[in-house]
Each structure stands twice: as structure tokens, then as C-alpha cells.
Amino acid sequence: MPKRAAVAGADTGGPFKALPPGLPDRLRPYAAEITEEVVRAIGSQIAEYARPMDDTYIQGVHRGVDHALRGLLERMAQPDTDWQPVKETYERIGRGEAEEGRSLDSFQSALRLGARVTWRRVNALVDEGLLPRDVLGAFGEALFLHLDEMAAAATAAYTEARLHAAGELQQRRARLADLLTADPPAPEGAIADLAHSARWTVPRAVAVVAVDPGPGAAPIVPPEFLARFDLQPALLVVPDPEGPGRARAVSGALQGLRAAMGPPVAPREGARSLRWATEALGLVRRGVLAGPGPAGGVVRCQDHLPALLLLRDDALLDAMAERRLRPLARVRFPQRERLAETLLALLRSGRGVAEVAARLAVHPQTVRYRMRQLDELFGDSLHDPDARFEIQLALRARELRGGTMAPE
């Protein structure tokens, strides 16, 4: 399908060719007056343009109105001529409005007002007998077609510029997320400079969330979050993570996805938060950690620090279990599991029989019987503080990993 500009050029044969050949020459002497009247009306009736006439922006408006009016007269004089120069002027205006961060509402209002003022002025010339009345219909159609095409050119350029700016901004924000999670840490000055160009306020603290992306489109996150859903795992940089409503915002944005949030850190230390979040996400995948609520949710590293510390190296845990839990391998399953459960409860409670019985929901006599078995299996190591500490760590790791006993 041809672009709008090509269509517009083809359509000019209607209203523009219907005008008397000499009409542009009869209107040109009034062009400067009409331009001044249009600019004054725009400055007085549209708040965005209420500036002194010597203001640089208003001077630009003046040039735009003059160019549009003279372009209209040129098209009237030569209906088949390409109107590309006028189109390019309004494309520049559209891009300029986008670059200045303004909407097109005021510009569109100015176009409509300019067309009305021009129409009234031409009607006045007809009433004064300076123009024939039978030109009004075709002139009005040509005027408003010209207006539509100028508006379309400005809108297309404005939209393209906004999309381009949004793409550039997104790229800057992605680079900023990379910089905040860089290892070794990036200089504070580099972070501040990129944050400024990315329109992101550097907070006092950040937390990084590691996310397993779902099969669909990337989730929509609050604009103050920095996101990289093109990575595996994906990540979010959350500013001021301890602020009010932050946890709820993260959970809401990532609903239904596996995710883990690292601890709050200084902005340039995001790599540390990401490292913890990634390790926690690995434990979520294994089913070791789960978020709050029956449906899970975002796991917070701060809620699972012992598990994160203890489960960082499975090989080390296996080696410690091999060393300290080997005596349990001398008894058969499921007795081995009951003794392991009882031993961990004893170490946690300081060998208080009543407390262990209550914790395990068994009779105290059962606990005493198991204690005698444990003493026979472990001997003096249960009275050695260092050995007791390592045994407890090995049992706690076993519990976290689903109760699997490594040594046989």
C-alpha cells in the first residue's frame, strides 16, 4: 500500500485543480498579514504558545506558519507539484515536539486554529470584493486537505521519534542494569552518568531479583525497576527494596514466575545481590526453598540466610556428612532416618528428653531408647563441641535437601 505522502500527492488533483489559476497570485499579497494574524491568535489562545513574540520558540512557530501558508499557495499554483518541502518542515516540527517531551495536543490545536483564522481572513477578502465568492468551496477543501496532510506528517514523525527515543532509553536502562550488576563494581561516576541519561534516580540501596522467565511475553514491571528479560536467568534491579510497597510490587509483577530476591546492597554492589539471588533461585528450582504463601512467590534471600550459607557447596556437605554421619550407616533404613531425626532434635534442644519427645511427637521413653543407641553409635563425638557442631550442620543440610542421607 502506498505511503500517505504519495496518496496525498495524488489526491491534490481534486480541490487544488478546481481553483481558478490566478487565485494564488491574488492571495500572495495578504500572506504576510494572514501569517501574523495566525501567530497572534495562537499566542493568545493556546497556553503552550503564550510567549513574547521575540521568543525563539514563537519565532519558530512564525516560520512554520509562513512555510505552511506559502506551501499552500504553491500547491494551488501548481497542483501536480510535490509538496515534499512543506511535508519535511512539519516532520521536523513533529520530531522537535517529541524531543522536547511535549505532546502534540497543543500543536494540533494550533493547526486547527491557524486553518480557522485563514478561512475567516479569506472570507473577509471575499466580502470586501477582493476575491470571487465561488472560490470559497474549493479553497476551503484545499485548505483543510493541506491541514490534514501537515498534521499527518507531524504525527508520523513525532511517533517515530518517540519510538526511537523509547528504544534508546530502554537500551540505556539495560546497560545501566548491566553496570549495576558488574563484577568488579563499576565506578560511582559511571553509574551516575548513565543513570542520568537513562532517566533513573540512583537510590541509596538496590536489590537484584533473579527470575526464570515464563514462556509468554515478558512481565510488565514498575517503571522504576530496571529489567533484563533477555538474559538467563532474567533479572530485575529494584531500587530502595525495603521501601513501602516494594515487596508487593515485585511479587505482583512476577506472579507465577520462579524468582529470588537478593539482599539490599549499595548500588555499585549489585553483583553481590545478584549472586545470592541466583544461588537462591537454584535452590528454588530444586524445591529446597519456597516463597511465602501456598502458591509460593518471590523468595527473599534474607529469609533463608542459613540455608544459603549451608547449601553453597554440595560436595563439601557430602564430605562432612561422610565424616560425621558415617555411624548411622551401620543401622538399617528406616531406623537410620528415625535416629537422624532424633539426633538433630537432641542437638537443637540441648538433649532435653521432654522437649525432644514433644518435638517428635513420641513417648519420652522412646527418646531415651534412641539416645542410648546414638551414644553407642557415635561414642565420645557426641560430647565433643566441634564434632557436635559439624554433626548438626550435616543433619540440617540433610533436612534441607529433602532428608537424603549421603553415606551408606
mmCIF file of C-alpha atoms in Angstrom:
data_model
loop_
_atom_site.group_PDB
_atom_site.id
_atom_site.type_symbol
_atom_site.label_atom_id
_atom_site.label_comp_id
_atom_site.label_asym_id
_atom_site.label_seq_id
_atom_site.Cartn_x
_atom_site.Cartn_y
_atom_site.Cartn_z
ATOM 1 C CA MET A 1 0.000 0.000 0.000
ATOM 2 C CA PRO A 2 1.465 3.450 -0.894
ATOM 3 C CA LYS A 3 2.542 5.706 1.904
ATOM 4 C CA ARG A 4 0.305 8.602 2.915
ATOM 5 C CA ALA A 5 2.537 11.201 1.292
ATOM 6 C CA ALA A 6 2.177 9.520 -2.099
ATOM 7 C CA VAL A 7 -1.583 9.297 -1.671
ATOM 8 C CA ALA A 8 -1.770 12.947 -0.666
ATOM 9 C CA GLY A 9 0.140 13.971 -3.764
ATOM 10 C CA ALA A 10 -2.237 12.002 -5.969
ATOM 11 C CA ASP A 11 -5.317 13.485 -4.291
ATOM 12 C CA THR A 12 -4.312 17.100 -4.947
ATOM 13 C CA GLY A 13 -5.888 16.976 -8.375
ATOM 14 C CA GLY A 14 -9.333 17.402 -6.802
ATOM 15 C CA PRO A 15 -9.604 20.558 -4.663
ATOM 16 C CA PHE A 16 -6.397 22.194 -5.919
ATOM 17 C CA LYS A 17 -7.216 21.843 -9.621
ATOM 18 C CA ALA A 18 -10.719 23.137 -9.019
ATOM 19 C CA LEU A 19 -9.321 26.561 -8.013
ATOM 20 C CA PRO A 20 -9.047 29.421 -10.551
ATOM 21 C CA PRO A 21 -5.475 29.620 -11.921
ATOM 22 C CA GLY A 22 -4.919 33.205 -10.801
ATOM 23 C CA LEU A 23 -6.115 32.760 -7.204
ATOM 24 C CA PRO A 24 -2.650 32.145 -5.653
ATOM 25 C CA ASP A 25 -1.327 35.400 -7.132
ATOM 26 C CA ARG A 26 -4.309 37.311 -5.733
ATOM 27 C CA LEU A 27 -3.748 35.812 -2.254
ATOM 28 C CA ARG A 28 0.051 36.265 -2.013
ATOM 29 C CA PRO A 29 -0.093 39.992 -1.096
ATOM 30 C CA TYR A 30 -2.081 39.028 2.012
ATOM 31 C CA ALA A 31 0.093 36.069 3.037
ATOM 32 C CA ALA A 32 2.267 38.033 5.473
ATOM 33 C CA GLU A 33 -0.797 39.616 7.134
ATOM 34 C CA ILE A 34 -2.522 36.246 7.472
ATOM 35 C CA THR A 35 0.650 34.732 8.940
ATOM 36 C CA GLU A 36 0.888 37.488 11.558
ATOM 37 C CA GLU A 37 -2.781 37.106 12.448
ATOM 38 C CA VAL A 38 -2.453 33.334 12.811
ATOM 39 C CA VAL A 39 0.633 33.638 15.034
ATOM 40 C CA ARG A 40 -1.066 36.233 17.272
ATOM 41 C CA ALA A 41 -4.146 34.033 17.616
ATOM 42 C CA ILE A 42 -2.024 31.014 18.513
ATOM 43 C CA GLY A 43 -0.063 33.003 21.090
ATOM 44 C CA SER A 44 -3.176 34.415 22.725
ATOM 45 C CA GLN A 45 -5.476 31.365 22.673
ATOM 46 C CA ILE A 46 -3.197 28.393 23.297
ATOM 47 C CA ALA A 47 -1.375 28.372 26.639
ATOM 48 C CA GLU A 48 1.658 26.449 25.361
ATOM 49 C CA TYR A 49 2.403 29.288 22.908
ATOM 50 C CA ALA A 50 1.722 32.212 25.234
ATOM 51 C CA ARG A 51 5.198 33.713 24.926
ATOM 52 C CA PRO A 52 6.678 37.040 23.801
ATOM 53 C CA MET A 53 6.841 37.497 20.031
ATOM 54 C CA ASP A 54 10.632 37.724 20.177
ATOM 55 C CA ASP A 55 10.843 34.342 21.951
ATOM 56 C CA THR A 56 12.904 31.807 19.964
ATOM 57 C CA TYR A 57 10.127 29.221 20.129
ATOM 58 C CA ILE A 58 7.493 31.678 18.839
ATOM 59 C CA GLN A 59 9.840 32.692 16.047
ATOM 60 C CA GLY A 60 9.941 29.025 15.078
ATOM 61 C CA VAL A 61 6.131 28.952 15.127
ATOM 62 C CA HIS A 62 6.129 32.021 12.888
ATOM 63 C CA ARG A 63 8.409 30.294 10.377
ATOM 64 C CA GLY A 64 6.233 27.180 10.471
ATOM 65 C CA VAL A 65 3.021 29.144 9.780
ATOM 66 C CA ASP A 66 4.677 31.122 6.998
ATOM 67 C CA HIS A 67 6.040 27.954 5.411
ATOM 68 C CA ALA A 68 2.665 26.223 5.611
ATOM 69 C CA LEU A 69 0.782 29.146 4.050
ATOM 70 C CA ARG A 70 3.293 29.661 1.254
ATOM 71 C CA GLY A 71 3.315 25.932 0.626
ATOM 72 C CA LEU A 72 -0.465 26.018 0.295
ATOM 73 C CA LEU A 73 -0.234 28.806 -2.280
ATOM 74 C CA GLU A 74 2.435 26.905 -4.218
ATOM 75 C CA ARG A 75 0.260 23.822 -4.352
ATOM 76 C CA MET A 76 -2.649 25.932 -5.535
ATOM 77 C CA ALA A 77 -0.490 27.403 -8.298
ATOM 78 C CA GLN A 78 0.993 24.051 -9.328
ATOM 79 C CA PRO A 79 -1.382 21.288 -8.188
ATOM 80 C CA ASP A 80 0.783 18.482 -9.525
ATOM 81 C CA THR A 81 3.973 19.660 -7.790
ATOM 82 C CA ASP A 82 5.364 17.510 -4.975
ATOM 83 C CA TRP A 83 4.760 19.158 -1.607
ATOM 84 C CA GLN A 84 7.744 17.363 -0.007
ATOM 85 C CA PRO A 85 9.452 20.563 1.292
ATOM 86 C CA VAL A 86 6.357 21.525 3.319
ATOM 87 C CA LYS A 87 5.981 17.938 4.488
ATOM 88 C CA GLU A 88 9.603 17.882 5.657
ATOM 89 C CA THR A 89 9.079 21.110 7.604
ATOM 90 C CA TYR A 90 6.219 19.581 9.546
ATOM 91 C CA GLU A 91 8.115 16.357 10.050
ATOM 92 C CA ARG A 92 10.854 18.441 11.697
ATOM 93 C CA ILE A 93 8.235 20.124 13.870
ATOM 94 C CA GLY A 94 6.848 16.738 14.919
ATOM 95 C CA ARG A 95 10.308 15.440 15.789
ATOM 96 C CA GLY A 96 11.078 18.639 17.694
ATOM 97 C CA GLU A 97 7.941 18.334 19.813
ATOM 98 C CA ALA A 98 8.882 14.728 20.646
ATOM 99 C CA GLU A 99 12.457 15.658 21.540
ATOM 100 C CA GLU A 100 11.207 18.417 23.837
ATOM 101 C CA GLY A 101 8.954 15.919 25.613
ATOM 102 C CA ARG A 102 5.730 17.704 24.705
ATOM 103 C CA SER A 103 2.520 16.132 23.469
ATOM 104 C CA LEU A 104 1.066 17.009 20.078
ATOM 105 C CA ASP A 105 -2.178 18.308 21.576
ATOM 106 C CA SER A 106 -1.137 21.974 21.541
ATOM 107 C CA PHE A 107 0.384 21.631 18.073
ATOM 108 C CA GLN A 108 -2.802 20.074 16.683
ATOM 109 C CA SER A 109 -4.830 22.841 18.301
ATOM 110 C CA ALA A 110 -2.539 25.421 16.706
ATOM 111 C CA LEU A 111 -3.043 23.831 13.279
ATOM 112 C CA ARG A 112 -6.813 23.900 13.622
ATOM 113 C CA LEU A 113 -6.774 27.477 14.888
ATOM 114 C CA GLY A 114 -4.497 28.526 12.022
ATOM 115 C CA ALA A 115 -6.872 26.986 9.489
ATOM 116 C CA ARG A 116 -9.868 28.784 11.037
ATOM 117 C CA VAL A 117 -8.092 32.149 11.058
ATOM 118 C CA THR A 118 -7.005 31.683 7.425
ATOM 119 C CA TRP A 119 -10.527 30.680 6.426
ATOM 120 C CA ARG A 120 -12.043 33.730 8.149
ATOM 121 C CA ARG A 121 -9.473 36.032 6.508
ATOM 122 C CA VAL A 122 -10.210 34.672 3.035
ATOM 123 C CA ASN A 123 -13.948 35.034 3.698
ATOM 124 C CA ALA A 124 -13.333 38.667 4.652
ATOM 125 C CA LEU A 125 -11.470 39.210 1.351
ATOM 126 C CA VAL A 126 -14.489 37.750 -0.482
ATOM 127 C CA ASP A 127 -16.862 40.026 1.468
ATOM 128 C CA GLU A 128 -14.685 43.006 0.540
ATOM 129 C CA GLY A 129 -14.987 42.060 -3.133
ATOM 130 C CA LEU A 130 -11.289 41.279 -3.438
ATOM 131 C CA LEU A 131 -11.917 37.631 -4.294
ATOM 132 C CA PRO A 132 -14.803 35.937 -6.126
ATOM 133 C CA ARG A 133 -17.269 34.144 -3.875
ATOM 134 C CA ASP A 134 -17.314 30.993 -5.981
ATOM 135 C CA VAL A 135 -13.735 30.121 -4.907
ATOM 136 C CA LEU A 136 -14.665 29.562 -1.249
ATOM 137 C CA GLY A 137 -15.826 25.956 -1.532
ATOM 138 C CA ALA A 138 -12.767 24.679 -3.380
ATOM 139 C CA PHE A 139 -10.419 26.857 -1.326
ATOM 140 C CA GLY A 140 -11.836 25.523 1.944
ATOM 141 C CA GLU A 141 -11.470 21.933 0.756
ATOM 142 C CA ALA A 142 -7.884 22.569 -0.346
ATOM 143 C CA LEU A 143 -7.061 24.355 2.925
ATOM 144 C CA PHE A 144 -8.323 21.560 5.158
ATOM 145 C CA LEU A 145 -6.747 18.855 2.988
ATOM 146 C CA HIS A 146 -3.439 20.710 3.369
ATOM 147 C CA LEU A 147 -4.048 20.902 7.139
ATOM 148 C CA ASP A 148 -4.731 17.153 7.357
ATOM 149 C CA GLU A 149 -1.565 16.329 5.454
ATOM 150 C CA MET A 150 0.577 18.623 7.609
ATOM 151 C CA ALA A 151 -0.911 17.078 10.745
ATOM 152 C CA ALA A 152 -0.285 13.577 9.391
ATOM 153 C CA ALA A 153 3.357 14.402 8.550
ATOM 154 C CA ALA A 154 3.994 15.869 12.002
ATOM 155 C CA THR A 155 2.234 12.997 13.769
ATOM 156 C CA ALA A 156 4.146 10.323 11.854
ATOM 157 C CA ALA A 157 7.498 11.981 12.589
ATOM 158 C CA TYR A 158 6.505 12.587 16.214
ATOM 159 C CA THR A 159 5.532 8.921 16.691
ATOM 160 C CA GLU A 160 8.711 7.682 15.037
ATOM 161 C CA ALA A 161 10.834 9.986 17.204
ATOM 162 C CA ARG A 162 9.063 8.885 20.373
ATOM 163 C CA LEU A 163 9.538 5.205 19.482
ATOM 164 C CA HIS A 164 13.187 5.832 18.691
ATOM 165 C CA ALA A 165 13.658 7.708 21.961
ATOM 166 C CA ALA A 166 11.883 4.936 23.879
ATOM 167 C CA GLY A 167 14.141 2.357 22.259
ATOM 168 C CA GLU A 168 17.261 4.351 23.106
ATOM 169 C CA LEU A 169 16.037 4.879 26.655
ATOM 170 C CA GLN A 170 15.381 1.157 27.037
ATOM 171 C CA GLN A 171 18.876 0.394 25.769
ATOM 172 C CA ARG A 172 20.378 2.833 28.276
ATOM 173 C CA ARG A 173 18.374 1.279 31.091
ATOM 174 C CA ALA A 174 19.511 -2.210 30.039
ATOM 175 C CA ARG A 175 23.144 -1.022 30.039
ATOM 176 C CA LEU A 176 22.558 0.541 33.451
ATOM 177 C CA ALA A 177 21.271 -2.788 34.801
ATOM 178 C CA ASP A 178 24.451 -4.404 33.473
ATOM 179 C CA LEU A 179 26.597 -1.707 35.080
ATOM 180 C CA LEU A 180 24.871 -2.042 38.444
ATOM 181 C CA THR A 181 25.477 -5.807 38.454
ATOM 182 C CA ALA A 182 29.016 -5.676 37.070
ATOM 183 C CA ASP A 183 31.796 -7.581 38.819
ATOM 184 C CA PRO A 184 34.136 -5.917 39.675
ATOM 185 C CA PRO A 185 31.887 -2.986 40.628
ATOM 186 C CA ALA A 186 31.631 -0.051 38.230
ATOM 187 C CA PRO A 187 32.777 3.422 39.353
ATOM 188 C CA GLU A 188 30.086 5.509 41.025
ATOM 189 C CA GLY A 189 30.609 8.297 38.485
ATOM 190 C CA ALA A 190 29.918 5.969 35.561
ATOM 191 C CA ILE A 191 26.734 4.744 37.247
ATOM 192 C CA ALA A 192 25.589 8.307 37.946
ATOM 193 C CA ASP A 193 26.218 9.446 34.354
ATOM 194 C CA LEU A 194 24.400 6.522 32.763
ATOM 195 C CA ALA A 195 21.548 6.765 35.284
ATOM 196 C CA HIS A 196 21.063 10.418 34.322
ATOM 197 C CA SER A 197 20.848 9.611 30.604
ATOM 198 C CA ALA A 198 18.512 6.675 31.403
ATOM 199 C CA ARG A 199 16.239 8.946 33.497
ATOM 200 C CA TRP A 200 16.729 6.787 36.582
ATOM 201 C CA THR A 201 17.379 8.175 40.038
ATOM 202 C CA VAL A 202 20.229 6.399 41.810
ATOM 203 C CA PRO A 203 18.823 5.146 45.147
ATOM 204 C CA ARG A 204 20.618 4.516 48.416
ATOM 205 C CA ALA A 205 20.240 0.752 48.014
ATOM 206 C CA VAL A 206 19.195 -1.810 45.416
ATOM 207 C CA ALA A 207 18.270 -5.473 45.430
ATOM 208 C CA VAL A 208 18.590 -7.716 42.403
ATOM 209 C CA VAL A 209 15.941 -10.324 41.604
ATOM 210 C CA ALA A 210 16.877 -13.423 39.588
ATOM 211 C CA VAL A 211 13.907 -14.706 37.563
ATOM 212 C CA ASP A 212 13.132 -17.777 35.491
ATOM 213 C CA PRO A 213 11.209 -16.195 32.576
ATOM 214 C CA GLY A 214 7.945 -17.819 31.615
ATOM 215 C CA PRO A 215 7.062 -18.992 28.093
ATOM 216 C CA GLY A 216 4.981 -15.913 27.264
ATOM 217 C CA ALA A 217 5.759 -12.230 26.950
ATOM 218 C CA ALA A 218 7.977 -10.548 29.495
ATOM 219 C CA PRO A 219 6.031 -9.326 32.526
ATOM 220 C CA ILE A 220 5.210 -5.658 32.913
ATOM 221 C CA VAL A 221 7.222 -4.201 35.784
ATOM 222 C CA PRO A 222 7.024 -0.811 37.517
ATOM 223 C CA PRO A 223 8.887 1.894 35.546
ATOM 224 C CA GLU A 224 11.384 2.480 38.347
ATOM 225 C CA PHE A 225 12.625 -1.125 38.074
ATOM 226 C CA LEU A 226 15.444 -1.957 35.654
ATOM 227 C CA ALA A 227 14.752 -5.208 33.793
ATOM 228 C CA ARG A 228 16.782 -7.601 31.638
ATOM 229 C CA PHE A 229 14.400 -10.304 30.483
ATOM 230 C CA ASP A 230 16.701 -11.165 27.598
ATOM 231 C CA LEU A 231 19.132 -12.879 29.994
ATOM 232 C CA GLN A 232 19.042 -16.343 31.592
ATOM 233 C CA PRO A 233 18.168 -16.053 34.359
ATOM 234 C CA ALA A 234 16.414 -12.748 33.818
ATOM 235 C CA LEU A 235 16.994 -10.036 36.372
ATOM 236 C CA LEU A 236 15.351 -7.018 37.935
ATOM 237 C CA VAL A 237 17.146 -4.225 39.734
ATOM 238 C CA VAL A 238 14.795 -2.959 42.433
ATOM 239 C CA PRO A 239 15.577 0.478 43.917
ATOM 240 C CA ASP A 240 15.050 1.013 47.660
ATOM 241 C CA PRO A 241 13.875 -2.599 48.143
ATOM 242 C CA GLU A 242 12.915 -2.041 51.784
ATOM 243 C CA GLY A 243 10.638 0.880 50.869
ATOM 244 C CA PRO A 244 6.880 0.746 51.436
ATOM 245 C CA GLY A 245 5.063 -1.424 48.936
ATOM 246 C CA ARG A 246 8.229 -2.625 47.217
ATOM 247 C CA ALA A 247 7.859 -6.314 48.117
ATOM 248 C CA ARG A 248 4.240 -6.245 46.996
ATOM 249 C CA ALA A 249 5.200 -4.582 43.703
ATOM 250 C CA VAL A 250 7.864 -7.209 42.983
ATOM 251 C CA SER A 251 5.533 -10.096 43.827
ATOM 252 C CA GLY A 252 2.733 -8.623 41.744
ATOM 253 C CA ALA A 253 4.945 -8.099 38.695
ATOM 254 C CA LEU A 254 6.444 -11.606 38.867
ATOM 255 C CA GLN A 255 3.316 -13.503 39.822
ATOM 256 C CA GLY A 256 3.509 -17.097 38.609
ATOM 257 C CA LEU A 257 7.268 -16.981 37.923
ATOM 258 C CA ARG A 258 10.092 -18.560 39.913
ATOM 259 C CA ALA A 259 12.186 -15.762 41.361
ATOM 260 C CA ALA A 260 14.532 -14.947 44.218
ATOM 261 C CA MET A 261 15.461 -11.515 45.551
ATOM 262 C CA GLY A 262 18.983 -10.868 46.754
ATOM 263 C CA PRO A 263 19.767 -8.740 49.810
ATOM 264 C CA PRO A 264 19.817 -4.922 49.712
ATOM 265 C CA VAL A 265 23.255 -3.567 48.798
ATOM 266 C CA ALA A 266 24.831 -0.283 47.754
ATOM 267 C CA PRO A 267 24.060 0.475 44.073
ATOM 268 C CA ARG A 268 27.553 -0.337 42.843
ATOM 269 C CA GLU A 269 27.494 -3.720 44.638
ATOM 270 C CA GLY A 270 24.572 -5.191 42.711
ATOM 271 C CA ALA A 271 26.722 -8.158 41.613
ATOM 272 C CA ARG A 272 26.729 -9.418 45.203
ATOM 273 C CA SER A 273 22.930 -9.211 45.444
ATOM 274 C CA LEU A 274 22.617 -10.938 42.056
ATOM 275 C CA ARG A 275 24.976 -13.734 43.123
ATOM 276 C CA TRP A 276 22.901 -14.506 46.210
ATOM 277 C CA ALA A 277 19.654 -14.265 44.239
ATOM 278 C CA THR A 278 20.980 -16.674 41.595
ATOM 279 C CA GLU A 279 22.046 -19.190 44.241
ATOM 280 C CA ALA A 280 18.661 -18.922 45.926
ATOM 281 C CA LEU A 281 16.887 -19.383 42.584
ATOM 282 C CA GLY A 282 18.854 -22.594 42.089
ATOM 283 C CA LEU A 283 17.531 -23.838 45.434
ATOM 284 C CA VAL A 284 14.004 -22.829 44.419
ATOM 285 C CA ARG A 285 14.354 -24.941 41.262
ATOM 286 C CA ARG A 286 15.433 -27.893 43.384
ATOM 287 C CA GLY A 287 12.448 -27.440 45.684
ATOM 288 C CA VAL A 288 14.661 -26.656 48.681
ATOM 289 C CA LEU A 289 13.329 -23.103 49.105
ATOM 290 C CA ALA A 290 9.832 -21.788 48.552
ATOM 291 C CA GLY A 291 8.311 -18.344 48.767
ATOM 292 C CA PRO A 292 5.595 -17.251 51.176
ATOM 293 C CA GLY A 293 2.023 -18.410 50.757
ATOM 294 C CA PRO A 294 0.517 -21.646 49.452
ATOM 295 C CA ALA A 295 1.310 -20.723 45.827
ATOM 296 C CA GLY A 296 4.921 -19.822 46.585
ATOM 297 C CA GLY A 297 6.152 -16.436 45.451
ATOM 298 C CA VAL A 298 9.356 -14.455 45.320
ATOM 299 C CA VAL A 299 11.920 -15.967 47.684
ATOM 300 C CA ARG A 300 13.811 -13.395 49.743
ATOM 301 C CA CYS A 301 17.408 -14.339 50.473
ATOM 302 C CA GLN A 302 17.228 -12.556 53.822
ATOM 303 C CA ASP A 303 14.591 -15.052 54.959
ATOM 304 C CA HIS A 304 16.844 -18.044 54.164
ATOM 305 C CA LEU A 305 20.377 -16.999 55.099
ATOM 306 C CA PRO A 306 21.270 -20.222 56.997
ATOM 307 C CA ALA A 307 20.131 -22.392 54.097
ATOM 308 C CA LEU A 308 22.024 -20.264 51.573
ATOM 309 C CA LEU A 309 25.167 -20.447 53.662
ATOM 310 C CA LEU A 310 24.861 -24.155 54.315
ATOM 311 C CA LEU A 311 23.956 -25.292 50.800
ATOM 312 C CA ARG A 312 26.534 -23.381 48.786
ATOM 313 C CA ASP A 313 28.652 -26.479 48.082
ATOM 314 C CA ASP A 314 27.067 -29.923 47.891
ATOM 315 C CA ALA A 315 30.438 -31.643 47.635
ATOM 316 C CA LEU A 316 31.611 -30.113 50.920
ATOM 317 C CA LEU A 317 28.357 -31.103 52.587
ATOM 318 C CA ASP A 318 28.715 -34.658 51.337
ATOM 319 C CA ALA A 319 32.269 -34.762 52.656
ATOM 320 C CA MET A 320 31.153 -33.532 56.070
ATOM 321 C CA ALA A 321 28.254 -35.996 56.129
ATOM 322 C CA GLU A 322 30.637 -38.804 55.153
ATOM 323 C CA ARG A 323 32.875 -37.896 58.066
ATOM 324 C CA ARG A 324 30.335 -37.150 60.781
ATOM 325 C CA LEU A 325 27.253 -39.229 59.917
ATOM 326 C CA ARG A 326 29.042 -42.442 58.973
ATOM 327 C CA PRO A 327 27.977 -44.191 62.228
ATOM 328 C CA LEU A 328 24.341 -44.004 61.111
ATOM 329 C CA ALA A 329 25.163 -46.153 58.095
ATOM 330 C CA ARG A 330 25.554 -49.120 60.471
ATOM 331 C CA VAL A 331 21.792 -49.281 61.058
ATOM 332 C CA ARG A 332 19.112 -50.058 58.527
ATOM 333 C CA PHE A 333 16.526 -47.782 56.977
ATOM 334 C CA PRO A 334 14.038 -46.618 58.327
ATOM 335 C CA GLN A 335 15.666 -46.861 61.780
ATOM 336 C CA ARG A 336 18.558 -44.786 60.408
ATOM 337 C CA GLU A 337 16.140 -41.979 59.491
ATOM 338 C CA ARG A 338 14.445 -42.049 62.914
ATOM 339 C CA LEU A 339 17.809 -41.872 64.667
ATOM 340 C CA ALA A 340 18.967 -38.991 62.439
ATOM 341 C CA GLU A 341 15.754 -37.094 63.191
ATOM 342 C CA THR A 342 16.147 -37.723 66.912
ATOM 343 C CA LEU A 343 19.827 -36.722 66.916
ATOM 344 C CA LEU A 344 19.073 -33.374 65.222
ATOM 345 C CA ALA A 345 16.279 -32.685 67.703
ATOM 346 C CA LEU A 346 18.629 -33.525 70.588
ATOM 347 C CA LEU A 347 21.335 -31.188 69.314
ATOM 348 C CA ARG A 348 18.811 -28.406 68.874
ATOM 349 C CA SER A 349 17.292 -28.817 72.329
ATOM 350 C CA GLY A 350 20.404 -29.480 74.408
ATOM 351 C CA ARG A 351 19.496 -33.158 74.990
ATOM 352 C CA GLY A 352 16.306 -32.329 76.884
ATOM 353 C CA VAL A 353 14.263 -35.542 76.687
ATOM 354 C CA ALA A 354 10.847 -33.936 77.256
ATOM 355 C CA GLU A 355 11.449 -31.238 74.640
ATOM 356 C CA VAL A 356 12.691 -33.771 72.082
ATOM 357 C CA ALA A 357 9.695 -36.041 72.753
ATOM 358 C CA ALA A 358 7.319 -33.125 72.235
ATOM 359 C CA ARG A 359 9.127 -32.014 69.064
ATOM 360 C CA LEU A 360 8.988 -35.523 67.587
ATOM 361 C CA ALA A 361 5.550 -36.392 68.996
ATOM 362 C CA VAL A 362 6.841 -39.628 70.595
ATOM 363 C CA HIS A 363 6.974 -41.001 74.144
ATOM 364 C CA PRO A 364 9.945 -39.822 76.294
ATOM 365 C CA GLN A 365 10.900 -43.457 76.826
ATOM 366 C CA THR A 366 11.295 -43.804 73.057
ATOM 367 C CA VAL A 367 13.653 -40.819 73.085
ATOM 368 C CA ARG A 368 15.734 -42.364 75.890
ATOM 369 C CA TYR A 369 15.987 -45.637 73.975
ATOM 370 C CA ARG A 370 17.153 -43.830 70.841
ATOM 371 C CA MET A 371 19.635 -41.762 72.857
ATOM 372 C CA ARG A 372 21.266 -44.954 74.113
ATOM 373 C CA GLN A 373 21.549 -46.208 70.542
ATOM 374 C CA LEU A 374 23.099 -42.898 69.434
ATOM 375 C CA ASP A 375 25.618 -42.978 72.264
ATOM 376 C CA GLU A 376 26.637 -46.486 71.203
ATOM 377 C CA LEU A 377 26.980 -45.414 67.542
ATOM 378 C CA PHE A 378 28.745 -42.067 67.971
ATOM 379 C CA GLY A 379 30.603 -42.602 71.241
ATOM 380 C CA ASP A 380 32.608 -39.649 72.570
ATOM 381 C CA SER A 381 31.978 -37.478 69.465
ATOM 382 C CA LEU A 382 28.561 -36.511 70.867
ATOM 383 C CA HIS A 383 30.367 -34.863 73.773
ATOM 384 C CA ASP A 384 32.914 -33.004 71.594
ATOM 385 C CA PRO A 385 31.634 -29.442 70.836
ATOM 386 C CA ASP A 386 33.323 -29.281 67.418
ATOM 387 C CA ALA A 387 32.018 -32.688 66.405
ATOM 388 C CA ARG A 388 28.505 -31.847 67.658
ATOM 389 C CA PHE A 389 28.557 -28.634 65.595
ATOM 390 C CA GLU A 390 29.578 -30.466 62.417
ATOM 391 C CA ILE A 391 27.043 -33.239 63.028
ATOM 392 C CA GLN A 392 24.290 -30.658 63.439
ATOM 393 C CA LEU A 393 25.326 -28.887 60.233
ATOM 394 C CA ALA A 394 25.365 -32.173 58.320
ATOM 395 C CA LEU A 395 21.941 -33.152 59.667
ATOM 396 C CA ARG A 396 20.475 -29.729 58.960
ATOM 397 C CA ALA A 397 21.792 -29.870 55.379
ATOM 398 C CA ARG A 398 20.288 -33.348 55.033
ATOM 399 C CA GLU A 399 16.950 -31.992 56.212
ATOM 400 C CA LEU A 400 17.078 -29.055 53.788
ATOM 401 C CA ARG A 401 17.943 -31.359 50.897
ATOM 402 C CA GLY A 402 14.882 -33.483 51.491
ATOM 403 C CA GLY A 403 16.120 -35.938 54.074
ATOM 404 C CA THR A 404 18.517 -37.830 51.812
ATOM 405 C CA MET A 405 21.378 -39.451 53.711
ATOM 406 C CA ALA A 406 24.584 -39.482 51.637
ATOM 407 C CA PRO A 407 26.663 -42.097 53.498
ATOM 408 C CA GLU A 408 25.570 -45.728 53.384
#
